[in-house]
Structure formats: structure tokens, C-alpha cells
Short mmCIF file of C-alpha atoms in Angstrom, two decimals:
data_model
loop_
_atom_site.label_atom_id
_atom_site.label_comp_id
_atom_site.label_asym_id
_atom_site.label_seq_id
_atom_site.Cartn_x
_atom_site.Cartn_y
_atom_site.Cartn_z
CA ASP A 1 11.54 1.35 -8.47
CA ALA A 2 12.66 4.90 -8.05
CA LYS A 3 13.62 6.12 -4.82
CA THR A 4 11.55 8.86 -3.06
CA THR A 5 12.23 10.90 0.04
CA GLN A 6 9.84 12.43 2.10
CA PRO A 7 10.24 14.47 5.45
CA PRO A 8 9.29 11.98 8.53
CA SER A 9 6.46 14.12 9.89
CA MET A 10 4.98 17.45 9.64
CA ASP A 11 2.12 19.28 11.49
CA CYS A 12 -0.18 21.81 10.19
CA ALA A 13 -3.81 23.63 10.89
CA GLU A 14 -6.99 22.38 10.42
CA GLY A 15 -8.43 23.82 7.90
CA ARG A 16 -5.40 25.35 6.04
CA ALA A 17 -3.56 23.73 2.87
CA ALA A 18 -0.99 21.17 3.98
CA ASN A 19 1.79 21.46 0.97
CA LEU A 20 3.20 17.88 1.42
CA PRO A 21 7.32 17.24 -0.36
CA CYS A 22 8.31 14.39 -2.20
CA ASN A 23 11.74 13.98 -3.59
CA HIS A 24 12.35 11.52 -6.26
CA SER A 25 15.41 12.26 -8.26
CA THR A 26 15.98 9.11 -9.89
CA ILE A 27 12.83 8.75 -11.87
CA SER A 28 12.51 7.11 -14.66
CA GLY A 29 10.25 8.61 -17.99
CA ASN A 30 7.38 5.92 -17.72
CA GLU A 31 7.26 5.49 -13.92
CA TYR A 32 4.26 7.78 -12.41
CA VAL A 33 4.00 9.61 -8.87
CA TYR A 34 1.47 7.92 -6.53
CA TRP A 35 0.40 9.72 -3.58
CA TYR A 36 -1.38 6.87 -1.17
CA ARG A 37 -2.79 7.59 2.83
CA GLN A 38 -2.41 5.10 6.18
CA ILE A 39 -5.17 6.40 8.87
CA HIS A 40 -4.19 4.66 11.35
CA SER A 41 -5.61 1.50 11.65
CA GLN A 42 -6.54 0.81 8.47
CA GLY A 43 -5.47 -0.23 4.94
CA PRO A 44 -3.52 2.84 2.85
CA GLN A 45 -6.41 5.05 0.51
CA TYR A 46 -5.21 5.93 -2.92
CA ILE A 47 -5.16 9.42 -3.38
CA ILE A 48 -3.89 10.22 -6.60
CA HIS A 49 -1.24 10.14 -9.36
CA GLY A 50 0.16 11.15 -12.03
CA LEU A 51 3.04 11.27 -14.84
CA LYS A 52 4.04 14.57 -15.50
CA ASN A 53 0.78 17.73 -15.55
CA ASN A 54 -0.81 18.23 -12.08
CA GLU A 55 -3.48 16.13 -11.56
CA THR A 56 -6.35 17.15 -9.19
CA ASN A 57 -9.33 15.24 -7.86
CA GLU A 58 -11.80 15.53 -5.16
CA MET A 59 -8.87 15.21 -2.44
CA ALA A 60 -5.91 16.74 -3.26
CA SER A 61 -3.92 18.37 -5.98
CA LEU A 62 -0.73 16.72 -7.11
CA ILE A 63 2.14 19.09 -8.53
CA ILE A 64 5.04 17.80 -10.51
CA THR A 65 7.98 19.83 -11.44
CA GLU A 66 8.87 20.68 -14.83
CA ASP A 67 11.96 17.69 -15.00
CA ARG A 68 9.54 15.94 -12.70
CA LYS A 69 12.71 15.26 -9.72
CA SER A 70 10.49 16.65 -7.34
CA SER A 71 6.17 16.85 -6.36
CA THR A 72 3.56 18.16 -3.92
CA LEU A 73 0.50 16.70 -2.71
CA ILE A 74 -1.50 19.36 -1.29
CA LEU A 75 -4.50 19.19 0.76
CA PRO A 76 -6.29 22.44 -0.03
CA HIS A 77 -8.00 22.33 3.22
CA ALA A 78 -6.63 19.96 5.88
CA THR A 79 -9.12 18.28 8.53
CA LEU A 80 -8.87 16.36 11.97
CA ARG A 81 -9.37 13.12 9.62
CA ASP A 82 -6.16 13.44 7.47
CA THR A 83 -4.33 12.87 9.75
CA ALA A 84 -2.20 10.07 9.02
CA VAL A 85 1.23 8.37 7.01
CA TYR A 86 1.69 10.19 3.90
CA TYR A 87 3.64 7.93 1.26
CA CYS A 88 5.25 8.50 -2.03
CA ILE A 89 5.65 6.23 -4.45
CA VAL A 90 6.85 5.66 -8.00
CA ARG A 91 5.78 3.23 -10.10
CA VAL A 92 5.55 1.72 -13.85
CA GLU A 93 2.04 1.85 -14.21
CA ALA A 94 1.46 -1.23 -16.09
CA ALA A 95 -0.13 -4.91 -14.50
CA GLY A 96 1.09 -6.58 -11.93
CA ASN A 97 3.76 -3.39 -10.87
CA LYS A 98 4.03 -3.32 -7.06
CA LEU A 99 4.01 -0.31 -4.82
CA THR A 100 7.18 0.22 -2.53
CA PHE A 101 6.89 1.71 0.38
CA GLY A 102 9.23 3.87 1.94
CA GLY A 103 8.70 5.83 5.98
CA GLY A 104 6.40 8.05 4.51
CA THR A 105 5.27 11.71 6.11
CA ARG A 106 3.13 11.88 9.33
CA VAL A 107 0.58 14.44 9.23
CA LEU A 108 -0.87 15.35 12.40
CA VAL A 109 -3.46 17.73 11.59
CA LYS A 110 -3.88 20.45 14.58
CA PRO A 111 -7.15 21.94 15.73
CA ASP B 1 -19.95 -2.46 -4.03
CA ALA B 2 -18.02 -4.49 -1.23
CA GLY B 3 -14.17 -3.59 -1.18
CA VAL B 4 -10.96 -5.92 -0.07
CA THR B 5 -12.38 -8.15 3.44
CA GLN B 6 -10.13 -9.64 4.90
CA SER B 7 -10.31 -12.16 8.02
CA PRO B 8 -9.74 -12.42 10.88
CA THR B 9 -8.82 -8.80 11.86
CA HIS B 10 -6.92 -9.53 14.92
CA LEU B 11 -4.84 -13.11 15.76
CA ILE B 12 -2.54 -14.64 18.28
CA LYS B 13 -0.51 -17.30 17.80
CA THR B 14 2.52 -18.77 19.94
CA ARG B 15 6.33 -19.23 18.41
CA GLY B 16 6.28 -22.70 15.71
CA GLN B 17 2.57 -22.23 14.46
CA GLN B 18 1.33 -22.49 11.22
CA VAL B 19 -1.52 -19.29 10.81
CA THR B 20 -3.39 -18.89 7.57
CA LEU B 21 -4.79 -15.58 6.47
CA ARG B 22 -7.79 -14.97 4.41
CA CYS B 23 -8.24 -12.05 1.56
CA SER B 24 -11.15 -11.55 -0.69
CA PRO B 25 -10.92 -8.84 -3.44
CA LYS B 26 -12.89 -6.11 -4.54
CA SER B 27 -15.51 -7.45 -6.61
CA GLY B 28 -14.46 -7.20 -10.30
CA HIS B 29 -10.50 -7.18 -9.80
CA ASP B 30 -8.22 -10.50 -10.23
CA THR B 31 -5.22 -10.03 -9.15
CA VAL B 32 -4.29 -10.47 -4.98
CA SER B 33 -1.19 -9.02 -3.77
CA TRP B 34 0.16 -9.26 0.35
CA TYR B 35 2.40 -6.80 2.55
CA GLN B 36 3.77 -7.09 5.45
CA GLN B 37 3.85 -3.89 7.71
CA ALA B 38 5.72 -3.83 11.09
CA LEU B 39 4.91 -1.28 13.55
CA GLY B 40 6.06 1.78 12.65
CA GLN B 41 7.78 0.77 8.86
CA GLY B 42 6.06 0.65 5.29
CA PRO B 43 4.84 -2.09 4.12
CA GLN B 44 6.27 -4.50 2.79
CA PHE B 45 5.42 -6.15 -0.46
CA ILE B 46 5.51 -10.48 0.19
CA PHE B 47 3.96 -11.86 -3.33
CA GLN B 48 1.42 -11.43 -6.08
CA TYR B 49 -1.04 -13.97 -7.15
CA TYR B 50 -2.36 -14.09 -10.68
CA GLU B 51 -4.49 -16.82 -12.27
CA GLU B 52 -3.83 -18.66 -8.81
CA GLU B 53 0.11 -18.51 -9.86
CA GLU B 54 2.44 -16.49 -7.84
CA ARG B 55 3.26 -13.69 -10.20
CA GLN B 56 6.07 -11.85 -8.18
CA ARG B 57 7.69 -12.65 -4.69
CA GLY B 58 9.45 -10.17 -2.78
CA ASN B 59 12.17 -10.28 0.05
CA PHE B 60 10.60 -13.59 2.20
CA PRO B 61 11.39 -16.73 2.81
CA ASP B 62 9.44 -19.76 1.72
CA ARG B 63 7.32 -20.10 5.49
CA PHE B 64 5.81 -17.53 3.37
CA SER B 65 3.34 -18.81 0.99
CA GLY B 66 -0.13 -18.24 -0.77
CA HIS B 67 -2.65 -19.46 -3.05
CA GLN B 68 -5.32 -18.16 -5.01
CA PHE B 69 -8.58 -19.95 -5.66
CA PRO B 70 -10.70 -19.58 -9.03
CA ASN B 71 -13.13 -16.72 -6.94
CA TYR B 72 -9.93 -14.86 -6.98
CA SER B 73 -9.86 -14.68 -3.06
CA SER B 74 -6.19 -15.63 -1.51
CA GLU B 75 -4.79 -17.01 1.44
CA LEU B 76 -1.42 -15.84 3.14
CA ASN B 77 0.27 -18.73 5.00
CA VAL B 78 2.82 -18.19 7.17
CA ASN B 79 4.81 -21.53 9.32
CA ALA B 80 7.31 -22.02 12.09
CA LEU B 81 6.00 -18.08 13.27
CA LEU B 82 8.76 -16.33 15.03
CA LEU B 83 8.53 -13.53 17.04
CA GLY B 84 9.43 -10.90 14.09
CA ASP B 85 6.44 -12.14 12.16
CA SER B 86 4.25 -10.34 13.95
CA ALA B 87 2.75 -7.49 12.06
CA LEU B 88 -0.01 -5.90 10.20
CA TYR B 89 -0.46 -8.34 6.68
CA LEU B 90 -2.12 -6.33 4.25
CA CYS B 91 -4.15 -7.30 0.90
CA ALA B 92 -4.31 -5.27 -1.74
CA SER B 93 -6.62 -6.18 -5.21
CA SER B 94 -6.22 -4.34 -8.46
CA LEU B 95 -6.93 -5.25 -12.23
CA SER B 96 -4.68 -7.19 -14.82
CA GLN B 97 -6.08 -4.84 -17.59
CA GLY B 98 -7.22 -1.57 -17.32
CA TYR B 99 -6.45 0.72 -14.36
CA TYR B 100 -3.93 -0.08 -12.43
CA GLY B 101 -4.45 1.09 -8.80
CA TYR B 102 -4.39 -0.95 -5.50
CA THR B 103 -7.22 -1.41 -2.82
CA PHE B 104 -5.95 -2.60 -0.12
CA GLY B 105 -7.78 -3.80 3.19
CA SER B 106 -7.90 -2.86 6.83
CA GLY B 107 -5.57 -5.59 7.29
CA THR B 108 -4.83 -8.85 9.62
CA ARG B 109 -2.83 -7.67 13.17
CA LEU B 110 -1.08 -10.95 14.04
CA THR B 111 0.98 -11.05 17.04
CA VAL B 112 3.34 -14.10 17.52
CA VAL B 113 3.75 -14.95 21.53
#
């Protein structure tokens, strides 16, 4: 799996948009970008994933650059409950392909 | 619809002992993966079970073994426990066909003393 690079931590003001960057410069053409988050003392939770088009769901938006070498997860209106570690992962979407986690970004949403 | 269930939630063991952790996958899921998460680090893949067989394995010693039952539930066994085995052990279930995302349980916190 391609390696990803994320900032170790970032702060965000409650109610504002949180933009979480991820670099994946060695991503292969068939690898998807996945985002998971892990709230303290819980298991990782799926947020969103995409191949090359921008994606949006009820939790977040995913913006992937045209060359696919980086992406940004956007939490449109951060709440205190969004405080968590956010992991950016790239993987081929196929049965059995494991998730390879890096260090993630520790996001602290402040009131 | 129950998600992934893990038991126990917390466990304290002594060095050299053996431990068994249990996982019930999300309803409809047939594949179970196990991860180890040390404090302050991301989860590390241990192995994956499908059709009652180990399909993939990460860089973990043979002290770590597992099993999957016909109802898709799974066990993780660790023998000859070391202090360094203290971690959060996460179980994740998924489908062998169709959507390939993972659903994680809340984990078992193992402390080796």
C-alpha cells in the first residue's frame, strides 16, 4: 500500500470548517483514498472514501487533487464531538485488502 | 443491527500467561481482521480470517494465533505474554464481496504486568 503523510496534530474552532490534508504521492491508479477517525477509547470509524472524484456524505467531504497525489478531508462545521485522530489510508478496493494505518492527525476542536 | 462486538473490554494478565480475545462480526459480514494498537500509535494489522482460514498475516510472531468459527465469529490467542503485548486489540469485520469497507469494534484493552 502507498504511504500517506499527515500533520501530527491540528486545532479547529467549533462551528468552523476543519480541513485535514493528506499526501499520498506514490498512490497507484487503482488505489482508493479512505478516511477513518478514532475517537478516544473507541475503534476506528469509517468516514468517506474516493478514487478520483470529489465525494460528499453526511459526515464530510473529500477533495482529491487532479494528480491524486494529495487529498483534503473537510468537516464542514466542526463540533466538539469531532475531536479525534483522523487517519488517511490508501488501498486497493478488493476483498480482504487490509487497512494500513499511519500515525494520523490528532484534531482538537475547541469551543 | 448489532455492530462488531468484542469481549472482554478490559483484561489484565501476567507475563508468560496466555489470553483469548473474542469477536462477533457485524451481521452479514463474513471476514474478520484483528489489529493491535499500542498507546499513541495507529492500529497494526495482525491477521485476517475468511472461511475459517487465515488469509493474510501481518508482521507478528507465531505467539499470535487465531480462529474463525462457522458463524464467522473469531478468537485471537496470544501465548507467552510479554509486557510489550499490552495494547488495545481491535477486531474489524467486512464482506468478502460487494462493499469492502471495515466496521470496527471498540476493542479489548489488554494490560500485561
